[in-house]
Amino acid sequence: MGSEEGLSRSATRVQQALDLFGLDFQVTELPGSTRTAKEAALAVGCDVSQIAKSLVFRFTQRDRPLLVIVSGSNRADTDLLSAYLGEKIIIAQADYVRAQTGFAIGGVPPVGHIQPIRALIDEDMNQYTEIWAAAGTPRAVFRLSFKALVEITNGEIVQVS
């Protein structure tokens, strides 16, 4: 189980959400920024492809959020994803992201949101034994496996780009 000592409030919220799964995840707050995939990869010493970017989209007809977790080297193709979902999606604005997840862009984690959000996960990330995800702030991250990412998000593995 993770330790919450010394973590910011948002990172603590993520650590508590992770602890519920009974897996050994450890949220770490770093001195430098992990806001972008490139910054996160440099901070933790991994390839940018191993960074799990949590992007929030909005269904246009139902006005519901969608979490798309994308490899740091990929871009989410909204046309491809809209076709898969059978409904148009658009990238969410910052205020919508915070209202739906409780987190600001640049620190959105795959778990710990204020409400359950459907998740799609980039199939390209399956090639890595170790991936890194944001943990609630633009400086907080945690390490996990692809299998664990799918488990904790109840995510659907899809082609995103």
CSV table of C-alpha atoms in Angstrom, one decimal:
chain,number,residue,atom,x,y,z
A,1,MET,CA,0.0,0.0,0.0
A,2,GLY,CA,1.1,3.5,-0.7
A,3,SER,CA,2.1,6.2,1.7
A,4,GLU,CA,0.2,9.5,1.7
A,5,GLU,CA,2.7,11.3,3.9
A,6,GLY,CA,3.9,14.5,2.4
A,7,LEU,CA,1.7,14.3,-0.7
A,8,SER,CA,-0.5,17.2,-1.9
A,9,ARG,CA,-4.2,16.9,-1.4
A,10,SER,CA,-4.9,15.8,-5.1
A,11,ALA,CA,-2.0,13.3,-5.1
A,12,THR,CA,-3.3,11.9,-1.7
A,13,ARG,CA,-6.7,11.4,-3.3
A,14,VAL,CA,-5.1,9.4,-6.1
A,15,GLN,CA,-3.1,7.3,-3.7
A,16,GLN,CA,-6.2,6.5,-1.7
A,17,ALA,CA,-8.0,5.5,-4.8
A,18,LEU,CA,-5.1,3.3,-5.8
A,19,ASP,CA,-4.9,1.7,-2.4
A,20,LEU,CA,-8.5,0.4,-2.8
A,21,PHE,CA,-7.2,-2.0,-5.4
A,22,GLY,CA,-4.9,-3.7,-3.0
A,23,LEU,CA,-2.0,-3.4,-5.4
A,24,ASP,CA,1.4,-1.8,-4.5
A,25,PHE,CA,1.1,1.5,-6.3
A,26,GLN,CA,3.2,4.4,-5.0
A,27,VAL,CA,2.4,8.0,-5.9
A,28,THR,CA,5.5,10.2,-6.1
A,29,GLU,CA,5.6,14.0,-6.4
A,30,LEU,CA,8.7,15.1,-8.2
A,31,PRO,CA,10.5,18.4,-8.0
A,32,GLY,CA,10.0,19.2,-11.8
A,33,SER,CA,7.0,19.2,-14.0
A,34,THR,CA,5.3,16.1,-15.4
A,35,ARG,CA,2.6,18.1,-17.2
A,36,THR,CA,3.5,16.8,-20.7
A,37,ALA,CA,4.4,13.3,-21.7
A,38,LYS,CA,7.9,14.5,-22.7
A,39,GLU,CA,8.4,16.2,-19.3
A,40,ALA,CA,7.1,13.1,-17.4
A,41,ALA,CA,9.4,10.7,-19.4
A,42,LEU,CA,12.4,12.9,-18.7
A,43,ALA,CA,11.5,13.1,-15.0
A,44,VAL,CA,11.1,9.3,-14.5
A,45,GLY,CA,13.7,8.1,-17.0
A,46,CYS,CA,11.5,6.2,-19.5
A,47,ASP,CA,10.6,6.4,-23.1
A,48,VAL,CA,7.8,8.9,-23.9
A,49,SER,CA,5.7,6.0,-25.2
A,50,GLN,CA,5.5,4.6,-21.7
A,51,ILE,CA,3.7,7.6,-20.4
A,52,ALA,CA,-0.1,7.1,-20.1
A,53,LYS,CA,-1.7,10.4,-21.0
A,54,SER,CA,-5.2,10.7,-19.5
A,55,LEU,CA,-7.2,12.8,-21.9
A,56,VAL,CA,-10.8,13.8,-21.3
A,57,PHE,CA,-13.3,14.0,-24.1
A,58,ARG,CA,-16.9,14.9,-24.2
A,59,PHE,CA,-19.7,13.1,-26.0
A,60,THR,CA,-21.5,15.8,-28.0
A,61,GLN,CA,-25.0,14.3,-27.9
A,62,ARG,CA,-25.2,13.1,-24.3
A,63,ASP,CA,-22.7,15.6,-22.8
A,64,ARG,CA,-20.9,12.9,-20.9
A,65,PRO,CA,-17.2,12.6,-20.2
A,66,LEU,CA,-14.9,9.9,-21.8
A,67,LEU,CA,-11.4,9.1,-20.5
A,68,VAL,CA,-9.0,8.1,-23.3
A,69,ILE,CA,-5.6,6.9,-22.0
A,70,VAL,CA,-3.1,7.3,-24.8
A,71,SER,CA,0.6,6.4,-25.1
A,72,GLY,CA,2.7,9.5,-24.7
A,73,SER,CA,4.0,9.2,-28.3
A,74,ASN,CA,0.5,8.9,-29.8
A,75,ARG,CA,-2.3,11.4,-30.5
A,76,ALA,CA,-6.0,10.4,-30.1
A,77,ASP,CA,-7.8,10.3,-33.4
A,78,THR,CA,-11.3,11.7,-32.6
A,79,ASP,CA,-12.7,10.5,-35.9
A,80,LEU,CA,-11.5,7.0,-35.3
A,81,LEU,CA,-12.7,7.0,-31.7
A,82,SER,CA,-16.1,8.5,-32.6
A,83,ALA,CA,-16.6,5.8,-35.2
A,84,TYR,CA,-15.7,3.1,-32.6
A,85,LEU,CA,-18.2,4.7,-30.1
A,86,GLY,CA,-20.9,5.4,-32.6
A,87,GLU,CA,-21.1,9.0,-31.3
A,88,LYS,CA,-19.1,12.1,-31.9
A,89,ILE,CA,-16.6,13.1,-29.3
A,90,ILE,CA,-14.6,16.3,-28.8
A,91,ILE,CA,-11.7,17.2,-26.6
A,92,ALA,CA,-13.0,18.7,-23.3
A,93,GLN,CA,-12.2,22.2,-22.2
A,94,ALA,CA,-10.3,22.7,-18.9
A,95,ASP,CA,-13.3,23.7,-16.8
A,96,TYR,CA,-15.3,20.7,-18.0
A,97,VAL,CA,-12.3,18.4,-17.2
A,98,ARG,CA,-12.0,19.7,-13.7
A,99,ALA,CA,-15.8,19.6,-13.1
A,100,GLN,CA,-16.0,15.9,-14.3
A,101,THR,CA,-12.9,14.5,-12.8
A,102,GLY,CA,-11.9,16.8,-10.0
A,103,PHE,CA,-8.5,17.3,-11.5
A,104,ALA,CA,-6.8,19.9,-13.7
A,105,ILE,CA,-5.4,19.2,-17.1
A,106,GLY,CA,-1.8,18.2,-16.8
A,107,GLY,CA,-2.4,16.0,-13.8
A,108,VAL,CA,-5.5,14.0,-14.6
A,109,PRO,CA,-5.0,10.4,-13.3
A,110,PRO,CA,-6.6,7.3,-14.7
A,111,VAL,CA,-8.4,6.8,-11.3
A,112,GLY,CA,-9.8,8.8,-8.4
A,113,HIS,CA,-12.3,10.9,-10.3
A,114,ILE,CA,-15.3,12.4,-8.6
A,115,GLN,CA,-17.5,10.2,-10.7
A,116,PRO,CA,-17.1,7.0,-12.7
A,117,ILE,CA,-15.9,7.7,-16.2
A,118,ARG,CA,-15.8,5.2,-19.2
A,119,ALA,CA,-12.2,4.6,-20.2
A,120,LEU,CA,-10.6,3.6,-23.5
A,121,ILE,CA,-7.0,2.5,-23.4
A,122,ASP,CA,-4.5,2.8,-26.3
A,123,GLU,CA,-3.6,-0.7,-27.4
A,124,ASP,CA,-0.1,0.4,-28.2
A,125,MET,CA,0.7,0.6,-24.5
A,126,ASN,CA,0.4,-3.2,-24.2
A,127,GLN,CA,3.9,-3.7,-25.4
A,128,TYR,CA,5.4,-2.1,-22.2
A,129,THR,CA,6.0,-4.0,-18.9
A,130,GLU,CA,6.2,-0.7,-17.1
A,131,ILE,CA,4.1,2.5,-17.7
A,132,TRP,CA,3.7,5.8,-15.8
A,133,ALA,CA,0.5,7.8,-15.2
A,134,ALA,CA,-0.3,11.2,-13.8
A,135,ALA,CA,-1.4,11.2,-10.1
A,136,GLY,CA,-3.5,14.3,-9.6
A,137,THR,CA,-1.0,17.2,-10.1
A,138,PRO,CA,1.4,18.3,-12.8
A,139,ARG,CA,4.3,16.9,-10.7
A,140,ALA,CA,2.8,13.6,-9.4
A,141,VAL,CA,3.1,10.2,-11.1
A,142,PHE,CA,2.9,6.5,-10.4
A,143,ARG,CA,4.2,3.4,-12.1
A,144,LEU,CA,2.1,0.4,-13.1
A,145,SER,CA,1.7,-2.3,-15.7
A,146,PHE,CA,-0.6,-2.2,-18.7
A,147,LYS,CA,-2.7,-5.1,-17.1
A,148,ALA,CA,-3.1,-3.1,-13.9
A,149,LEU,CA,-4.1,0.0,-15.9
A,150,VAL,CA,-6.9,-2.0,-17.6
A,151,GLU,CA,-8.0,-3.4,-14.3
A,152,ILE,CA,-8.1,-0.2,-12.3
A,153,THR,CA,-9.9,1.7,-15.0
A,154,ASN,CA,-12.1,-1.1,-16.2
A,155,GLY,CA,-10.9,0.2,-19.6
A,156,GLU,CA,-11.6,-1.0,-23.1
A,157,ILE,CA,-8.4,-1.7,-25.1
A,158,VAL,CA,-8.8,0.1,-28.5
A,159,GLN,CA,-6.9,1.5,-31.4
A,160,VAL,CA,-6.7,5.3,-30.7
A,161,SER,CA,-4.4,6.5,-33.5
